[in-house]
N, CA, C and O atoms as a DFTB+ gen file, in Angstrom:
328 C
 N C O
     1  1      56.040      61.732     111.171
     2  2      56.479      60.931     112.315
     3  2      55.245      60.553     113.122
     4  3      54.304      61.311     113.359
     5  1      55.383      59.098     113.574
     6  2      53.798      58.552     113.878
     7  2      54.197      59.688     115.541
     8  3      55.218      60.208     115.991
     9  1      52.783      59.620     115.960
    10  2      52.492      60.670     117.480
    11  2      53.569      59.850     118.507
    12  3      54.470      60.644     118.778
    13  1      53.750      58.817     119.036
    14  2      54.271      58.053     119.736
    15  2      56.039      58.829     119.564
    16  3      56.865      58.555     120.434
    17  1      56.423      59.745     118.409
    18  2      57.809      60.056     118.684
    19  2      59.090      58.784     117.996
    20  3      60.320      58.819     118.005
    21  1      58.353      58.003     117.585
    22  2      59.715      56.673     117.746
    23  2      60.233      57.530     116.180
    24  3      61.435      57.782     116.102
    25  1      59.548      57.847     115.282
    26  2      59.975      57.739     113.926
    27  2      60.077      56.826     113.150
    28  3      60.990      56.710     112.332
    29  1      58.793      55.762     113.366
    30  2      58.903      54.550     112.996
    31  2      57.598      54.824     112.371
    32  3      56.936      55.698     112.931
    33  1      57.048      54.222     111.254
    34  2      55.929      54.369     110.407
    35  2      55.687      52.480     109.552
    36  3      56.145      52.005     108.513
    37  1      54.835      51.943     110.552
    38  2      54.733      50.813     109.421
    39  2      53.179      50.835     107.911
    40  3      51.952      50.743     107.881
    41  1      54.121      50.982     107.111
    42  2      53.200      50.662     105.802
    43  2      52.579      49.176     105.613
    44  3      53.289      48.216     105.911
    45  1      51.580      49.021     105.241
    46  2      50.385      47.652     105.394
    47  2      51.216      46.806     104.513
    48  3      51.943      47.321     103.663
    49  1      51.157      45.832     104.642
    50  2      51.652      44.096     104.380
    51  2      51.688      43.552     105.497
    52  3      50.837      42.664     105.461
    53  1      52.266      43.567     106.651
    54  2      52.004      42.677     107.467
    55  2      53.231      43.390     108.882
    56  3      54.211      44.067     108.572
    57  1      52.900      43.066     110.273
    58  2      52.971      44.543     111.244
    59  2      54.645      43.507     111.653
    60  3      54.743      42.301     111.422
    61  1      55.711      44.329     112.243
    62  2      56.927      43.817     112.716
    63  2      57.077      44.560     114.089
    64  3      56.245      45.389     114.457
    65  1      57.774      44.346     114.555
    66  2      57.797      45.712     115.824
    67  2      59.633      46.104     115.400
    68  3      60.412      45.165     115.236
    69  1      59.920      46.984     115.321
    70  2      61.389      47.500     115.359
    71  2      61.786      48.399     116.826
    72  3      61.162      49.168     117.557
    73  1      62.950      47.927     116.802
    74  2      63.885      48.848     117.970
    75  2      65.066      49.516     117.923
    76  3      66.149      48.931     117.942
    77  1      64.973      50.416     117.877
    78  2      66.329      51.520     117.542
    79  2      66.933      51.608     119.282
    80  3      66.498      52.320     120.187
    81  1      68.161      50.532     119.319
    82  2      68.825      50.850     120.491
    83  2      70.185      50.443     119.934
    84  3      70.342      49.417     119.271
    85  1      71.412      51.521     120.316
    86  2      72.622      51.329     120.670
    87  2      73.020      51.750     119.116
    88  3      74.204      51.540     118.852
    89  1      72.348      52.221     118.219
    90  2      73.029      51.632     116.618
    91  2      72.485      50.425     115.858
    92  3      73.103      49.823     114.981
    93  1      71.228      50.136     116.306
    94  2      70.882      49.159     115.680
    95  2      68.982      49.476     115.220
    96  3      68.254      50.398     115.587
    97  1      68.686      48.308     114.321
    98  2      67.490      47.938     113.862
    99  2      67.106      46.518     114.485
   100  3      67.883      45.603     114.209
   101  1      66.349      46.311     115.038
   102  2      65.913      44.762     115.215
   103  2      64.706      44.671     115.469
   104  3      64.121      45.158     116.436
   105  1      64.032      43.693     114.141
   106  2      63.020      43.226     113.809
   107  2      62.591      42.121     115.048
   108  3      63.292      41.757     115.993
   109  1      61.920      41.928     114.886
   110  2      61.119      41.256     115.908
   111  2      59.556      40.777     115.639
   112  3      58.957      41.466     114.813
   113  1      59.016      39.967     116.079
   114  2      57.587      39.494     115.117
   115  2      57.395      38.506     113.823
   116  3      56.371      37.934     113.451
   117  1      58.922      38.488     113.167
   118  2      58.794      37.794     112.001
   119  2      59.834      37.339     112.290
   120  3      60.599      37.689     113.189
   121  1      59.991      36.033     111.095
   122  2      61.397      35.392     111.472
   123  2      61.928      36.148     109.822
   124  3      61.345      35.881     108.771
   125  1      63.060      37.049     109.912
   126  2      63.125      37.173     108.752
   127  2      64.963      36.775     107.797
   128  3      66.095      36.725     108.279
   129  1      64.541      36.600     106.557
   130  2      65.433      36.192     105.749
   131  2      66.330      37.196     105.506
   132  3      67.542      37.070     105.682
   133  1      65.633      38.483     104.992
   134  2      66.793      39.674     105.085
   135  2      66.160      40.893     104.995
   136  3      65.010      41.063     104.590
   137  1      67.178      42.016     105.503
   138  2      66.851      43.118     105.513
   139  2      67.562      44.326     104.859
   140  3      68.663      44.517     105.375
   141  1      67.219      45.282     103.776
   142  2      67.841      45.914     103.304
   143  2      66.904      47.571     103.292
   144  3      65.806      47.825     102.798
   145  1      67.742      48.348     103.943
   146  2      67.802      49.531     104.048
   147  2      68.092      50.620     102.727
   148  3      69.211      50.690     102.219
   149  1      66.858      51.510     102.216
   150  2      67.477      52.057     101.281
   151  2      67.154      53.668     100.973
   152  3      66.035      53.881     101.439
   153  1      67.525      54.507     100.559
   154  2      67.435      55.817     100.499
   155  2      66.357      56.117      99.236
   156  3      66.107      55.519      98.189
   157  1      65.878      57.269      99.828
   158  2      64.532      57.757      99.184
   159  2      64.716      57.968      97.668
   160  3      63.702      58.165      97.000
   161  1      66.100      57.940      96.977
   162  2      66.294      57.530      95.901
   163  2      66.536      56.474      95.040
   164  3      66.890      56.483      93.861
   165  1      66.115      54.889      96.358
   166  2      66.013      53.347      95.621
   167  2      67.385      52.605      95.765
   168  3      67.729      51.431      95.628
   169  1      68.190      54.057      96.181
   170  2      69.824      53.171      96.222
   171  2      69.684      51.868      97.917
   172  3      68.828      51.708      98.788
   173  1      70.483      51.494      97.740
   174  2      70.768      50.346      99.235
   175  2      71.594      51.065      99.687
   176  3      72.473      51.441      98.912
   177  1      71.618      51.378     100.644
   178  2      72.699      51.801     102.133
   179  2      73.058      50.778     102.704
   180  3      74.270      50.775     102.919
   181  1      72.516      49.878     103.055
   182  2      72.788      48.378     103.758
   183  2      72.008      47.627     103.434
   184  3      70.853      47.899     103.108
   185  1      72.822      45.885     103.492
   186  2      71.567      44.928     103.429
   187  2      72.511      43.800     104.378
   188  3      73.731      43.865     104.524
   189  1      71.581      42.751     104.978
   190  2      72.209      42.226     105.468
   191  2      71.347      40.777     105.314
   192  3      70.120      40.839     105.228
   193  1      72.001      39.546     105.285
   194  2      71.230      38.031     105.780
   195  2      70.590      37.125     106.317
   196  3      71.506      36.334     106.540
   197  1      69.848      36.735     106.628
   198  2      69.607      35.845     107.883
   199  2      69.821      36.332     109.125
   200  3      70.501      35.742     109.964
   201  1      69.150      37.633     109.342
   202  2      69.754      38.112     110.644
   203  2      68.372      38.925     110.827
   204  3      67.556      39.142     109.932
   205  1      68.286      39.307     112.106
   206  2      66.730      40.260     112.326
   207  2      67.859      41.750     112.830
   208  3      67.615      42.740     113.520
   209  1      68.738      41.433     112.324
   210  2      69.504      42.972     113.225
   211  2      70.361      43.517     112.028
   212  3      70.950      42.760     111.257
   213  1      70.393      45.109     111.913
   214  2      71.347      45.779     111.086
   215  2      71.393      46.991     111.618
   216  3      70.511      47.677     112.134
   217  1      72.957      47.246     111.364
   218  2      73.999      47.919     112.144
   219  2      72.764      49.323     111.923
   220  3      71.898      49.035     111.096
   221  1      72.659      50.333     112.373
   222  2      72.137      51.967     111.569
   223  2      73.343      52.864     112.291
   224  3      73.259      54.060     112.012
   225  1      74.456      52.503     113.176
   226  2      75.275      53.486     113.288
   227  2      75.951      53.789     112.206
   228  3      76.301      52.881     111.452
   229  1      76.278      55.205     111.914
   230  2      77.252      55.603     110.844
   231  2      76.287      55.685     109.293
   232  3      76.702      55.683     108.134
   233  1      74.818      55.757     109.843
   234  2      74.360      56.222     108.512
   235  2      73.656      57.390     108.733
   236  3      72.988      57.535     109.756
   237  1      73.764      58.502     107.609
   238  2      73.525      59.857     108.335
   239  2      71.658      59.715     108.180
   240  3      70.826      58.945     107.699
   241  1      71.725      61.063     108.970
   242  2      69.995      61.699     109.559
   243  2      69.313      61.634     108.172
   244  3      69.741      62.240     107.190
   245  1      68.341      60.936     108.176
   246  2      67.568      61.379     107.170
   247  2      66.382      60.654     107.033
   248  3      65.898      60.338     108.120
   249  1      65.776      60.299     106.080
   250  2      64.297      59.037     105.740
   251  2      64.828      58.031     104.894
   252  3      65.269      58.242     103.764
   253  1      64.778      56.963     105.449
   254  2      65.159      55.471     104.879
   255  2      63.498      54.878     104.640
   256  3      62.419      55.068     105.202
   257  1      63.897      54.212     103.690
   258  2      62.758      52.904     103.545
   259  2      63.453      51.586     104.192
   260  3      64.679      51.610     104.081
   261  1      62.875      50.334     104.904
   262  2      63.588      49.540     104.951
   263  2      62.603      48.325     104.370
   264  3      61.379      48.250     104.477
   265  1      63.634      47.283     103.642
   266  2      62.471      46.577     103.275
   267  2      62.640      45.121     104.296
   268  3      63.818      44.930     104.598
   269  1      61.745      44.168     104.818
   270  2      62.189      43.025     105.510
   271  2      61.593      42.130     104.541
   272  3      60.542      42.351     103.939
   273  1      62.297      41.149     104.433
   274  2      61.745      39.891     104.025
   275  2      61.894      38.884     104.445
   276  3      63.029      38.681     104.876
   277  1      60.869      37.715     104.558
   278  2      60.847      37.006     105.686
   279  2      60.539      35.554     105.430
   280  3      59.524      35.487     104.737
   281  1      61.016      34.394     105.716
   282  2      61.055      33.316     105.430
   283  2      60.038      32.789     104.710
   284  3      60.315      31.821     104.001
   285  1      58.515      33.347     104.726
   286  2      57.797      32.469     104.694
   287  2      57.711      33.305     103.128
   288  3      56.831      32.811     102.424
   289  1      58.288      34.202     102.618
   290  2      57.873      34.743     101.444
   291  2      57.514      35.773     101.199
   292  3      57.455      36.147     100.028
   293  1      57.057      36.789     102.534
   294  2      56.346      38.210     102.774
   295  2      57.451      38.993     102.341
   296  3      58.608      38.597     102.196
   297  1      57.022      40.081     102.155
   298  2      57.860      41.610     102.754
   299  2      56.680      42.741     102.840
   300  3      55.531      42.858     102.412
   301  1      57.284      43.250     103.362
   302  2      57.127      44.676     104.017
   303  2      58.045      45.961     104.003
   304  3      59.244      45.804     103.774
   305  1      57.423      47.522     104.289
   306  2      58.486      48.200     103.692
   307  2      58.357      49.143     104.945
   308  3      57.201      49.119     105.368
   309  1      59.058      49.838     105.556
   310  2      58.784      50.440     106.883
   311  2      59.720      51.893     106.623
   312  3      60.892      52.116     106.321
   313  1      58.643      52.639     106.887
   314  2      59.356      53.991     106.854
   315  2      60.287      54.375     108.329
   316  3      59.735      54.424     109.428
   317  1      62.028      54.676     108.100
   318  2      62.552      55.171     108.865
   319  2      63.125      56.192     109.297
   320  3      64.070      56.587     108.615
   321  1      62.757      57.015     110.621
   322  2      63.421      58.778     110.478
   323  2      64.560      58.909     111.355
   324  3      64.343      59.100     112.551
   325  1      65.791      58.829     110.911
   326  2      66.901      58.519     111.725
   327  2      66.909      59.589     111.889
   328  3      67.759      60.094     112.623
């Protein structure tokens, strides 16, 4: 867990800022195409469309990868510690 406490860890491709408020994920920094959330065993827990926001209430405690991908063609993979 980075020192700052958030439980947010960004891995190098290119930087997003995320916000864990209310039950949610929201990207910010990129305009992105989609976002899919997945467990340290490759499965998807969620993915969602054209949206910079996905639900994280109702998914249990643990380490997610999330991946964003983003209009212009990028992604990125961001470690998450719910």
């Amino acid at each position: 867990i980075p020192a700052d406490g958030t439980g947010v860890e960004l891995l190098p491709d290119f930087e997003v800022d995320i916000i864990q408020t209310s039950g949610y994920l929201q990207i910010k920094g990129v305009d992105v195409k989609s976002l899919m959330l997945l467990n340290l065993n490759g499965s998807v827990v969620k993915s969602v469309q054209q949206t910079n926001t996905l639900k994280f209430a109702g998914v249990p405690d643990g380490v997610y990868l999330l991946r964003v991908f983003t209009t212009d063609n990028k992604e990125s993979t961001v470690k998450i510690v719910k």
